[in-house]
Coordinates of N, CA and C in Angstrom, one line a residue:
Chain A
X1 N 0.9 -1.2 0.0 CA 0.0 0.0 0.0 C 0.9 1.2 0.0
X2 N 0.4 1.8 -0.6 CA 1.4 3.7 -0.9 C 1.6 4.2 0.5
X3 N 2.0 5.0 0.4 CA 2.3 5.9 1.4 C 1.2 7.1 1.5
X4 N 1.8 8.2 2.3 CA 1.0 9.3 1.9 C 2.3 10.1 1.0
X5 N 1.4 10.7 0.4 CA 2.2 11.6 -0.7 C 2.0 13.4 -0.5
X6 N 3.2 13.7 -0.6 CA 2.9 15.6 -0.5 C 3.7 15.7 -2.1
X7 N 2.7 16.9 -2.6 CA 3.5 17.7 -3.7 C 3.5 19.2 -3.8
X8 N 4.5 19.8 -4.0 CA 5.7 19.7 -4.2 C 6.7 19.2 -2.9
X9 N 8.4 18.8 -3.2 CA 8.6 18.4 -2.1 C 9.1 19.5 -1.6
X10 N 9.6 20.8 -2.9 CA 10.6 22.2 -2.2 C 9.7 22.6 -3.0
X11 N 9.7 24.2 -2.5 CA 8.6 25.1 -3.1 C 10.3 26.5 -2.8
X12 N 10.0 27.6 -3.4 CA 10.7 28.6 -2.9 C 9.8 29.9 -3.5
X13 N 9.2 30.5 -2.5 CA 8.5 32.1 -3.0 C 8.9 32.9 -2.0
X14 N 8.4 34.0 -3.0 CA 8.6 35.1 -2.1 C 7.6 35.8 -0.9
X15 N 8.1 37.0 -0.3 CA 6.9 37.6 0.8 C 5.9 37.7 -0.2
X16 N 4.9 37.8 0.5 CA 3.2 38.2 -0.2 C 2.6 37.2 -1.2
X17 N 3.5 36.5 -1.6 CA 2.8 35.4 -2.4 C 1.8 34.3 -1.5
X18 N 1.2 33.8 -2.8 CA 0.6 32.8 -1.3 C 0.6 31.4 -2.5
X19 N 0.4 29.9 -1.5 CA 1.3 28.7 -1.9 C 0.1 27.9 -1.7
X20 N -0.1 27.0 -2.2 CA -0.9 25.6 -2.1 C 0.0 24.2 -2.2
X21 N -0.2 23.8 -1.2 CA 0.3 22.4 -0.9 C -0.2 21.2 -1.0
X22 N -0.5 20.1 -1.7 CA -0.9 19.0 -1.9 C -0.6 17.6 -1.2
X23 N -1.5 17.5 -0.4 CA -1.4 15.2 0.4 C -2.4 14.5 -0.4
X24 N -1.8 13.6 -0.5 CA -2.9 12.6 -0.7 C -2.7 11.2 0.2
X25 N -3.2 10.8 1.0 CA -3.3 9.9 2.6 C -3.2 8.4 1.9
X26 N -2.7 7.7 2.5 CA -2.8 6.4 2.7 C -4.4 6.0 1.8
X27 N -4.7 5.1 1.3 CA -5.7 4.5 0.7 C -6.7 4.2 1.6
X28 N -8.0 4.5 1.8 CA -8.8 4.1 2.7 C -8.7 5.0 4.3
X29 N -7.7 5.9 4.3 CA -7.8 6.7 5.1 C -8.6 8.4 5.2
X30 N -9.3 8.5 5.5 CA -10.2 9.9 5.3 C -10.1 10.8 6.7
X31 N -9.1 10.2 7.4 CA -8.3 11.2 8.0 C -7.3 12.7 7.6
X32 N -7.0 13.6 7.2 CA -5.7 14.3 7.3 C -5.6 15.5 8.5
X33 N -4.3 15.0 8.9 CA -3.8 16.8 9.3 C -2.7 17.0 9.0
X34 N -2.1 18.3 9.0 CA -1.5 18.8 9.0 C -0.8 19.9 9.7
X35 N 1.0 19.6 10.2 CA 1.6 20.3 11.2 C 2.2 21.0 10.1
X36 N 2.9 21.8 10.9 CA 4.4 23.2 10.7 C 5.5 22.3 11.5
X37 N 6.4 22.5 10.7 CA 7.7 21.4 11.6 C 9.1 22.9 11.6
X38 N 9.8 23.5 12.2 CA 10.5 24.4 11.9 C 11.5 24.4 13.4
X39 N 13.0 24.8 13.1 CA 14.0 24.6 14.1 C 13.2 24.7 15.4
X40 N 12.7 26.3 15.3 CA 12.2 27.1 16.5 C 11.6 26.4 17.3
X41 N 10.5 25.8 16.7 CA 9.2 25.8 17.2 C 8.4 24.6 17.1
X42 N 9.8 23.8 16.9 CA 9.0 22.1 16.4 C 8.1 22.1 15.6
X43 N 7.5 20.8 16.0 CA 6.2 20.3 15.1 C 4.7 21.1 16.0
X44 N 4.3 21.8 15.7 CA 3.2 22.1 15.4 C 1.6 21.8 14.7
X45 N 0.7 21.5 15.4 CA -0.4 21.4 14.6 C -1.2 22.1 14.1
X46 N -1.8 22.3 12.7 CA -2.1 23.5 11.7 C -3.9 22.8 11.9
X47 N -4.2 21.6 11.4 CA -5.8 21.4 11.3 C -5.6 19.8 10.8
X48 N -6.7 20.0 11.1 CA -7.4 18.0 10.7 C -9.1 17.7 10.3
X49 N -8.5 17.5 8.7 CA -9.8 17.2 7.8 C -10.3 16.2 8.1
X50 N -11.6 15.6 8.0 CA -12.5 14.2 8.1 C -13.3 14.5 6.9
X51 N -13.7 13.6 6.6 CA -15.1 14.0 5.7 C -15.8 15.4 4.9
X52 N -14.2 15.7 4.4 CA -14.4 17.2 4.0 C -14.7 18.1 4.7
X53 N -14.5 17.9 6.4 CA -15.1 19.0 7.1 C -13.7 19.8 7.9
X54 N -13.4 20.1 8.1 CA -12.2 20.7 9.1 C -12.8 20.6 10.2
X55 N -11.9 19.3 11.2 CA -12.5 18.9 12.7 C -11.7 19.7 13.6
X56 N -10.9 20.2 13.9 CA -10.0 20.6 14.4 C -8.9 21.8 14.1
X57 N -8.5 22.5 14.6 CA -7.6 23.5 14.0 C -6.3 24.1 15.4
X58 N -5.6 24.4 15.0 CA -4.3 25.0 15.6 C -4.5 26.5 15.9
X59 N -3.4 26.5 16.2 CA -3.2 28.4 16.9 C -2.5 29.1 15.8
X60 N -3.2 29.2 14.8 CA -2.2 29.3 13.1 C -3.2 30.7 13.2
X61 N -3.0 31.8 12.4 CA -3.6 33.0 11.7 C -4.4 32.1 10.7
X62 N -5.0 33.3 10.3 CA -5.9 33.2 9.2 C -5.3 32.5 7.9
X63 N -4.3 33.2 7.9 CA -3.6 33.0 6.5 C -3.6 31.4 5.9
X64 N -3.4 30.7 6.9 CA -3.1 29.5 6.9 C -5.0 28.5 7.1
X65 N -4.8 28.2 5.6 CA -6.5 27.5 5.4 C -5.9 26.0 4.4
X66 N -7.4 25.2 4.7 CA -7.3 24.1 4.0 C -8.4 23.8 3.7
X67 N -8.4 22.5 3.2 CA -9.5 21.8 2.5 C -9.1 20.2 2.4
X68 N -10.3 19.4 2.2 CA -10.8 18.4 2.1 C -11.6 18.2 0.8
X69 N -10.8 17.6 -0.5 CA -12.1 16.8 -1.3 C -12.6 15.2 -0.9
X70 N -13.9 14.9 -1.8 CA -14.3 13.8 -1.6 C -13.2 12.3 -1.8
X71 N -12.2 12.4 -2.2 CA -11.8 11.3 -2.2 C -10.3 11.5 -1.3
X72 N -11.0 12.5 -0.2 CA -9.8 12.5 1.0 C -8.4 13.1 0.7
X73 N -8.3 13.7 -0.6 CA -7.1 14.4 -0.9 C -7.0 15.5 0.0
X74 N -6.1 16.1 0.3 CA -6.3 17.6 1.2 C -5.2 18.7 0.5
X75 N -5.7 19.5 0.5 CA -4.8 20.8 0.1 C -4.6 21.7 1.7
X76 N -3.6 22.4 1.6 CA -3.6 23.9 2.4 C -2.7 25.0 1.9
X77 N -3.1 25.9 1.8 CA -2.8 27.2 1.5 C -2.8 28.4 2.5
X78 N -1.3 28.9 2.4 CA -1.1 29.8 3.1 C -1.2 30.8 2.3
X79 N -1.6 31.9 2.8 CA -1.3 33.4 1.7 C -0.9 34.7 2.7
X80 N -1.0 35.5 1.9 CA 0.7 36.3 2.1 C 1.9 35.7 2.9
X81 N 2.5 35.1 1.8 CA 3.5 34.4 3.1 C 4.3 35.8 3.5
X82 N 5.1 35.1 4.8 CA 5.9 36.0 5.5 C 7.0 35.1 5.7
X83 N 8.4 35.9 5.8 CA 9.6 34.7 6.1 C 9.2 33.8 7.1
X84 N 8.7 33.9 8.3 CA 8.2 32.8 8.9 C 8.0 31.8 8.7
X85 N 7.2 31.6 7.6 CA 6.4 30.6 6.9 C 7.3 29.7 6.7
X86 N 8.8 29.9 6.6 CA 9.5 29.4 5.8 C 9.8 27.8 6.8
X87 N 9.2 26.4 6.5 CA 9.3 25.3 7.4 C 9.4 24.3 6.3
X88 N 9.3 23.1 7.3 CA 8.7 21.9 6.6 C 7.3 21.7 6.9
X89 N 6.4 21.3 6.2 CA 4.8 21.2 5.9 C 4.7 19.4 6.0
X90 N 4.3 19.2 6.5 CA 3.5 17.7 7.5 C 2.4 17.6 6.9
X91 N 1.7 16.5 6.3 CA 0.6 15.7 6.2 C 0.9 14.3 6.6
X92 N -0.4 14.2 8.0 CA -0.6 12.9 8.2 C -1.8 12.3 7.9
X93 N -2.3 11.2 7.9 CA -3.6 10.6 8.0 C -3.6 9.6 8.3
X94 N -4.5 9.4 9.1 CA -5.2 8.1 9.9 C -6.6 7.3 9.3
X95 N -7.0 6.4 9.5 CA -8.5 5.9 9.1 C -9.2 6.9 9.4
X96 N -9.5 7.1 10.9 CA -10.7 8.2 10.7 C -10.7 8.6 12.3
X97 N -10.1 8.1 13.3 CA -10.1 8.8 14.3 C -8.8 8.7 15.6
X98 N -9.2 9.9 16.3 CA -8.5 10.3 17.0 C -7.2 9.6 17.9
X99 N -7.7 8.2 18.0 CA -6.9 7.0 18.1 C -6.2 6.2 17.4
X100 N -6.3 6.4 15.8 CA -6.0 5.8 15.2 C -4.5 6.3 14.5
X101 N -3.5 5.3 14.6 CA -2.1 5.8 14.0 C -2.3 6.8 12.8
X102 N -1.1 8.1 13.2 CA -1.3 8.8 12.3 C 0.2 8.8 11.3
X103 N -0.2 8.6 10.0 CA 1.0 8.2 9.0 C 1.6 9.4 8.6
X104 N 2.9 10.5 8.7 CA 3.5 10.8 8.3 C 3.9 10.8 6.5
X105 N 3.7 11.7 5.5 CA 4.2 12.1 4.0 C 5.8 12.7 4.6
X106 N 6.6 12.5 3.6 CA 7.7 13.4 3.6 C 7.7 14.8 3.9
X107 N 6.8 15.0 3.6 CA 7.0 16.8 3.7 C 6.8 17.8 2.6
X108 N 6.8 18.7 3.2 CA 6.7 20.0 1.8 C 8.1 20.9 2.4
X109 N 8.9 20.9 2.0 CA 9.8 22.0 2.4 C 9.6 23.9 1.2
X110 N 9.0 24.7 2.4 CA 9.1 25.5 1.8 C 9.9 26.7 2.3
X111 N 10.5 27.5 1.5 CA 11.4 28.8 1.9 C 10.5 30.2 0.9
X112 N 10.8 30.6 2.1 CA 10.0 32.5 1.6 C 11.6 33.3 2.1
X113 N 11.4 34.0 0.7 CA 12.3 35.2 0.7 C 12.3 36.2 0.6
Chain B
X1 N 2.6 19.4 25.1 CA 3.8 19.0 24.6 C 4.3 20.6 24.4
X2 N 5.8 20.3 24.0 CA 6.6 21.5 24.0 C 7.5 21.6 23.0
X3 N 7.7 22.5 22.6 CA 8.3 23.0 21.4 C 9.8 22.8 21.1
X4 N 10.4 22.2 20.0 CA 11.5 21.6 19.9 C 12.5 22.8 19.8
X5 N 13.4 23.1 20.6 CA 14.5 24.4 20.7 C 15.5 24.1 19.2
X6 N 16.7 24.9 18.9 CA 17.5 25.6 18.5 C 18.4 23.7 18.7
X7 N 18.3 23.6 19.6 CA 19.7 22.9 20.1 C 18.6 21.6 20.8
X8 N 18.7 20.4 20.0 CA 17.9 19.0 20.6 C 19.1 18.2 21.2
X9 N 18.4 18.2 22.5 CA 19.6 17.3 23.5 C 19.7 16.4 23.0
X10 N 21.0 15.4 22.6 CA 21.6 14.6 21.9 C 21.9 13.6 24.0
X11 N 21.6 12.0 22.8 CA 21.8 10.8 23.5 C 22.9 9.9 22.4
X12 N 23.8 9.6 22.8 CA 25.1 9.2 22.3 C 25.0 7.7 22.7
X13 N 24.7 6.7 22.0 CA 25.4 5.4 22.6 C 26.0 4.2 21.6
X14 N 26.4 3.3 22.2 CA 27.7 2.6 21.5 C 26.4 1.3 20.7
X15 N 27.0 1.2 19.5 CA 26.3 0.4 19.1 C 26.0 -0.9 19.6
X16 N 25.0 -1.7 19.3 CA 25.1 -2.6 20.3 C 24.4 -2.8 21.7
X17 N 24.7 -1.8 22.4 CA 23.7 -1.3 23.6 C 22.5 -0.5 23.1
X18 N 21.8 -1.1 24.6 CA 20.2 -0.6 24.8 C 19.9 1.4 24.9
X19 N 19.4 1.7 24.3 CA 19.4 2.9 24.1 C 18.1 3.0 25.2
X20 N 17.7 4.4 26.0 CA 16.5 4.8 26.6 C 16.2 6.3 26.4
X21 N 15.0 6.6 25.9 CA 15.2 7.8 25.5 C 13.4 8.0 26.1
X22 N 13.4 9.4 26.8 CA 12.7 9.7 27.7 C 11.9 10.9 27.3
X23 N 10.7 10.8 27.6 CA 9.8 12.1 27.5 C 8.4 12.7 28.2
X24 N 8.6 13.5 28.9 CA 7.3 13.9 29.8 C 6.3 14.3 28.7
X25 N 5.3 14.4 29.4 CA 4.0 15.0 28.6 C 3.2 15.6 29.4
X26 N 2.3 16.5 28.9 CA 1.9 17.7 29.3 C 0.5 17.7 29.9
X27 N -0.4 16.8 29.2 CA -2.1 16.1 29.8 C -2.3 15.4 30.2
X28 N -2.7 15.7 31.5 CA -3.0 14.2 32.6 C -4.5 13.8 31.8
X29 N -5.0 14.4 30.9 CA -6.4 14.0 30.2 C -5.7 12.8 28.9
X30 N -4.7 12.9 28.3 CA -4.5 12.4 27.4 C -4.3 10.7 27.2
X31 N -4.8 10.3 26.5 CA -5.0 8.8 26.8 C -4.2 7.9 25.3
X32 N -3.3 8.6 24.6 CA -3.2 8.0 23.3 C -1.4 8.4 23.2
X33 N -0.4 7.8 23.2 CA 0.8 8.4 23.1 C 1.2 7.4 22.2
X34 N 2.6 8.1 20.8 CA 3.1 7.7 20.2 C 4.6 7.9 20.3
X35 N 5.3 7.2 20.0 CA 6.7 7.1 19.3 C 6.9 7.7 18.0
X36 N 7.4 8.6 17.3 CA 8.2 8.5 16.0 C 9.4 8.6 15.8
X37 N 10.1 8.6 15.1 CA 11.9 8.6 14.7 C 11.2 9.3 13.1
X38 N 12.5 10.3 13.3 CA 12.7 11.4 12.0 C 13.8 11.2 11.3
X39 N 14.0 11.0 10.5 CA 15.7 11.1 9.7 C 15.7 12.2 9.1
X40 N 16.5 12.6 9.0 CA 17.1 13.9 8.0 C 16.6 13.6 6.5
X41 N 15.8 14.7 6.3 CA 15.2 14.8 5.1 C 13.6 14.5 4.6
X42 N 13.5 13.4 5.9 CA 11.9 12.8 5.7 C 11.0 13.1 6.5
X43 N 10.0 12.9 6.2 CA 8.7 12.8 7.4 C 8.6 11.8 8.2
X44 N 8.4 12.3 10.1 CA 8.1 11.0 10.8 C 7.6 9.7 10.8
X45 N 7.9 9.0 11.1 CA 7.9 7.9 11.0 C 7.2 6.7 12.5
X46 N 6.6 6.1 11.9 CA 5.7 5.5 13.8 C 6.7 4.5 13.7
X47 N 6.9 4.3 14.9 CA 7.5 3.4 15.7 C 6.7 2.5 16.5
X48 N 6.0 2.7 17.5 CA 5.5 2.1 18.4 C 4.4 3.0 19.0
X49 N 3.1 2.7 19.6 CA 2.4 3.8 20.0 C 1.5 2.7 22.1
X50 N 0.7 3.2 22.7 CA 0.7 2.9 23.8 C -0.9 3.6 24.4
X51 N -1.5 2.9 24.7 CA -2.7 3.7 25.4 C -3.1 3.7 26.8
X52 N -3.2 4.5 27.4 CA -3.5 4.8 28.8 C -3.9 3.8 29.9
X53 N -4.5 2.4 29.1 CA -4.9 1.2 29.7 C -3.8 0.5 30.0
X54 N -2.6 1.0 29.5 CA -1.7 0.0 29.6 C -0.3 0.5 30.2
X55 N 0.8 -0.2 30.2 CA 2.0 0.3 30.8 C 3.1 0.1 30.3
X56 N 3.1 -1.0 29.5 CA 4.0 -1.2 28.9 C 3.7 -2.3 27.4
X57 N 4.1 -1.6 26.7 CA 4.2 -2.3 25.0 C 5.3 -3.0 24.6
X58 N 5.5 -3.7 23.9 CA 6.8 -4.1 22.8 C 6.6 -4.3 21.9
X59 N 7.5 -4.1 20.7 CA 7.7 -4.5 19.6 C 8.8 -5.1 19.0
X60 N 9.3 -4.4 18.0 CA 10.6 -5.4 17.6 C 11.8 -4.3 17.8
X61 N 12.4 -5.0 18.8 CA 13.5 -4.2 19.7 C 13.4 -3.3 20.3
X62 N 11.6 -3.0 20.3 CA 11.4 -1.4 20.9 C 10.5 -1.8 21.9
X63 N 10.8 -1.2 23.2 CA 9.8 -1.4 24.3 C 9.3 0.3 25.0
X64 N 8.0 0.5 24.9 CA 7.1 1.9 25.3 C 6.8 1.6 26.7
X65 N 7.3 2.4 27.6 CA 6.8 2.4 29.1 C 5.9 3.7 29.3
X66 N 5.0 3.0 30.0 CA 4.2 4.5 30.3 C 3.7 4.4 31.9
X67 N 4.5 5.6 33.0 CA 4.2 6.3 33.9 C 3.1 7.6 33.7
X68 N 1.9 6.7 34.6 CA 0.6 8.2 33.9 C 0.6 9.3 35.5
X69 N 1.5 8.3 36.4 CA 1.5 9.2 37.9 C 2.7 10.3 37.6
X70 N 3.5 10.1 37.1 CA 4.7 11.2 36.7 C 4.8 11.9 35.2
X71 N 3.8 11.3 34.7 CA 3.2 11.7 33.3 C 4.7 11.4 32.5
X72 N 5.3 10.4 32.6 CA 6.7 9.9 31.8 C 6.2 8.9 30.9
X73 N 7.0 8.9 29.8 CA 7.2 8.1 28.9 C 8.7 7.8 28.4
X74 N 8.7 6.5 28.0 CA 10.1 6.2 27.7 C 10.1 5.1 26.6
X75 N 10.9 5.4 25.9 CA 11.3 4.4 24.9 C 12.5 3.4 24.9
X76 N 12.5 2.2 25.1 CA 13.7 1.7 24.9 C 14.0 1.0 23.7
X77 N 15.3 0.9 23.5 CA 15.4 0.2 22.0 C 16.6 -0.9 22.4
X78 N 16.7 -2.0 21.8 CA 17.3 -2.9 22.7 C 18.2 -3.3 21.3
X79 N 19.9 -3.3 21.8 CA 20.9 -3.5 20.3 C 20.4 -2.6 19.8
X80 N 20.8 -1.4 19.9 CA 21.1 0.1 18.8 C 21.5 -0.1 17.6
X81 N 21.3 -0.3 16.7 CA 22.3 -0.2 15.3 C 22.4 1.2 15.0
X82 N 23.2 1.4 14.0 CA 23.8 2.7 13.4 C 22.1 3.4 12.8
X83 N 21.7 2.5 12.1 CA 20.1 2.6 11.9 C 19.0 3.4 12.4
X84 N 19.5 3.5 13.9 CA 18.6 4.3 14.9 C 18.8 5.4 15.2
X85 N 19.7 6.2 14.7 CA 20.1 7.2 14.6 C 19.3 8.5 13.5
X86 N 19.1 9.1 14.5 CA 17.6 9.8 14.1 C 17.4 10.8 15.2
X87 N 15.9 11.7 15.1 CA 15.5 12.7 15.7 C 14.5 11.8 16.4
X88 N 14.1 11.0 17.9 CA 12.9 10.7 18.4 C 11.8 11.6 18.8
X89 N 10.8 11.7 18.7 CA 9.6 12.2 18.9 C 8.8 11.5 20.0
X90 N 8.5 12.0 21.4 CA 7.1 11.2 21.7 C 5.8 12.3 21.2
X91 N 4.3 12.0 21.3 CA 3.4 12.8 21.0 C 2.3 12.7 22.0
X92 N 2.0 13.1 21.9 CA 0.3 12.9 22.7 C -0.9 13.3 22.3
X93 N -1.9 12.3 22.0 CA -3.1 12.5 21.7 C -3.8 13.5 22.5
X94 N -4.0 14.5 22.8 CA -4.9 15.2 24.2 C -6.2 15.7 23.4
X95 N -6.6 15.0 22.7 CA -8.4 15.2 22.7 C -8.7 13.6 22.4
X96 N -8.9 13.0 23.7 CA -9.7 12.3 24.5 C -10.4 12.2 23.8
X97 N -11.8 13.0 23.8 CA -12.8 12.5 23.8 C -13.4 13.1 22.2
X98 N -14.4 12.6 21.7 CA -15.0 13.0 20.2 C -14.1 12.4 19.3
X99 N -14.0 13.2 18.4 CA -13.3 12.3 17.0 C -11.8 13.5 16.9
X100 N -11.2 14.2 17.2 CA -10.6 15.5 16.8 C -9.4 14.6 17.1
X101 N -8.8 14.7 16.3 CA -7.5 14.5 15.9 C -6.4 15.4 16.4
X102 N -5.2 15.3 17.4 CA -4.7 17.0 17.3 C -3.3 16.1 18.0
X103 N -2.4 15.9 17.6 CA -1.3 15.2 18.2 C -0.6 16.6 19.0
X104 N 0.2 16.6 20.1 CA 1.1 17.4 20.4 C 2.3 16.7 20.6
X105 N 3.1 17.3 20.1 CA 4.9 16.5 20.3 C 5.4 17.4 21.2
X106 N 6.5 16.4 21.7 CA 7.6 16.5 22.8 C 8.8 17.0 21.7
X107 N 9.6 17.4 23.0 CA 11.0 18.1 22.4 C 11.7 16.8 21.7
X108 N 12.2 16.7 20.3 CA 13.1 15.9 20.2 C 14.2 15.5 20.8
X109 N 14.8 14.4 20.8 CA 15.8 14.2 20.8 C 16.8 13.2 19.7
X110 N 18.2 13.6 19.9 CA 18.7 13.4 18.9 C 19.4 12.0 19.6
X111 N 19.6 10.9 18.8 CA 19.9 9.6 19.5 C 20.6 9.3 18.4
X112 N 22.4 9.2 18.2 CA 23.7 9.0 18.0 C 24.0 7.5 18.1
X113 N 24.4 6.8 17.0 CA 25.2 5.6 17.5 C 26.2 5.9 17.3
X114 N 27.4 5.7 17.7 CA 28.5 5.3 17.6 C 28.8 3.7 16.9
X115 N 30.1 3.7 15.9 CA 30.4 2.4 15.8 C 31.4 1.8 16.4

């Protein structure tokens, strides 16, 4: 069985731009969330899709949104980035709840300049 | 859980020997703790995970202890190979109850073999 998959794995923009990030979860999983992983500040949690709904969310700004389609893929998109921004991007997914192992994608490495 | 600093305390041991690598956590509500190991370059990775009912887990060369009176957790790994050398992670589930998903991680640490 696949993994989870993120695309892109490097991104590089600049301030004010804004980015869309791509998972797609383990097969049969309709779990996703997604952390911020950065020297500072560790791993972080940003939000966690189910059933196209956003169940949960982090201490993130606005800027920082996502989504859920029907076949469990998940996007998130930051906009205006700020150097901050600049981390690794985390998607995990699980089957479907809160107990259930959550699978790690490689990452999204992004840099703002 | 708390936020990984600048500088992740490093555990150094000789290959071969039993590594222990240790982590408090932050929710006496939390009932769900995991293990992961990070390599350079990838996304975490599970290891072994442990639920509140219980105290102690094994798997293959890895054993999860859980103290819920001192809110500790510990990982042992039994014959370290060069292999295990990585960033460890513990996490903690702290929404209990409903469906919400929300892991919080512990400070890494960095765990060194030597050959």
């Amino acid at each position: 069985k696949a993994g989870v998959t993120q695309t892109p794995r490097y991104l590089i923009k600049t301030r004010g731009q804004q980015v869309t990030l791509s998972c797609s979860p383990i097969s049969g999983h309709r779990s996703v969330s997604w952390y911020q992983q950065t020297p500072g500040q560790g791993l972080q949690f940003l939000f966690e899709y189910f059933s196209e709904t956003q169940r949960n969310k982090g201490n993130f700004p606005g800027r920082f949104s996502g989504r859920q389609f029907s076949n469990s893929r998940s996007e998130m998109n930051v906009s205006t980035l700020e150097l901050g921004d600049s981390a690794l991007y985390l998607c995990a997914s699980s089957l479907a709840y809160s107990t259930d192992t959550q699978y790690f994608g490689p990452g999204t490495r992004l840099t703002v300049l | 859980g708390e936020s990984v600093g600048l500088h992740l305390p490093t555990l150094s041991v000789q290959e071969g020997d039993n590594s222990i690598i240790n982590c408090a956590y932050s929710n006496s509500a939390s009932d769900y703790f995991i293990w992961y190991k990070q390599e350079s370059g990838k996304g975490p990775q599970f290891i072994i995970d442990i639920r509140s009912n219980m105290d102690k887990r094994q798997g293959q060369r890895v054993t999860v202890l859980l103290n819920k009176t001192v809110k500790h957790l510990s990982l042992q790994i039994a014959a370290t190979q060069p292999g295990d050398s990585a960033v460890y992670f513990c996490a903690e589930n702290n929404a209990p109850t409903g469906a919400n998903s929300k892991l919080t991680f512990g400070k890494g640490i960095t765990l060194s073999v030597r050959p």
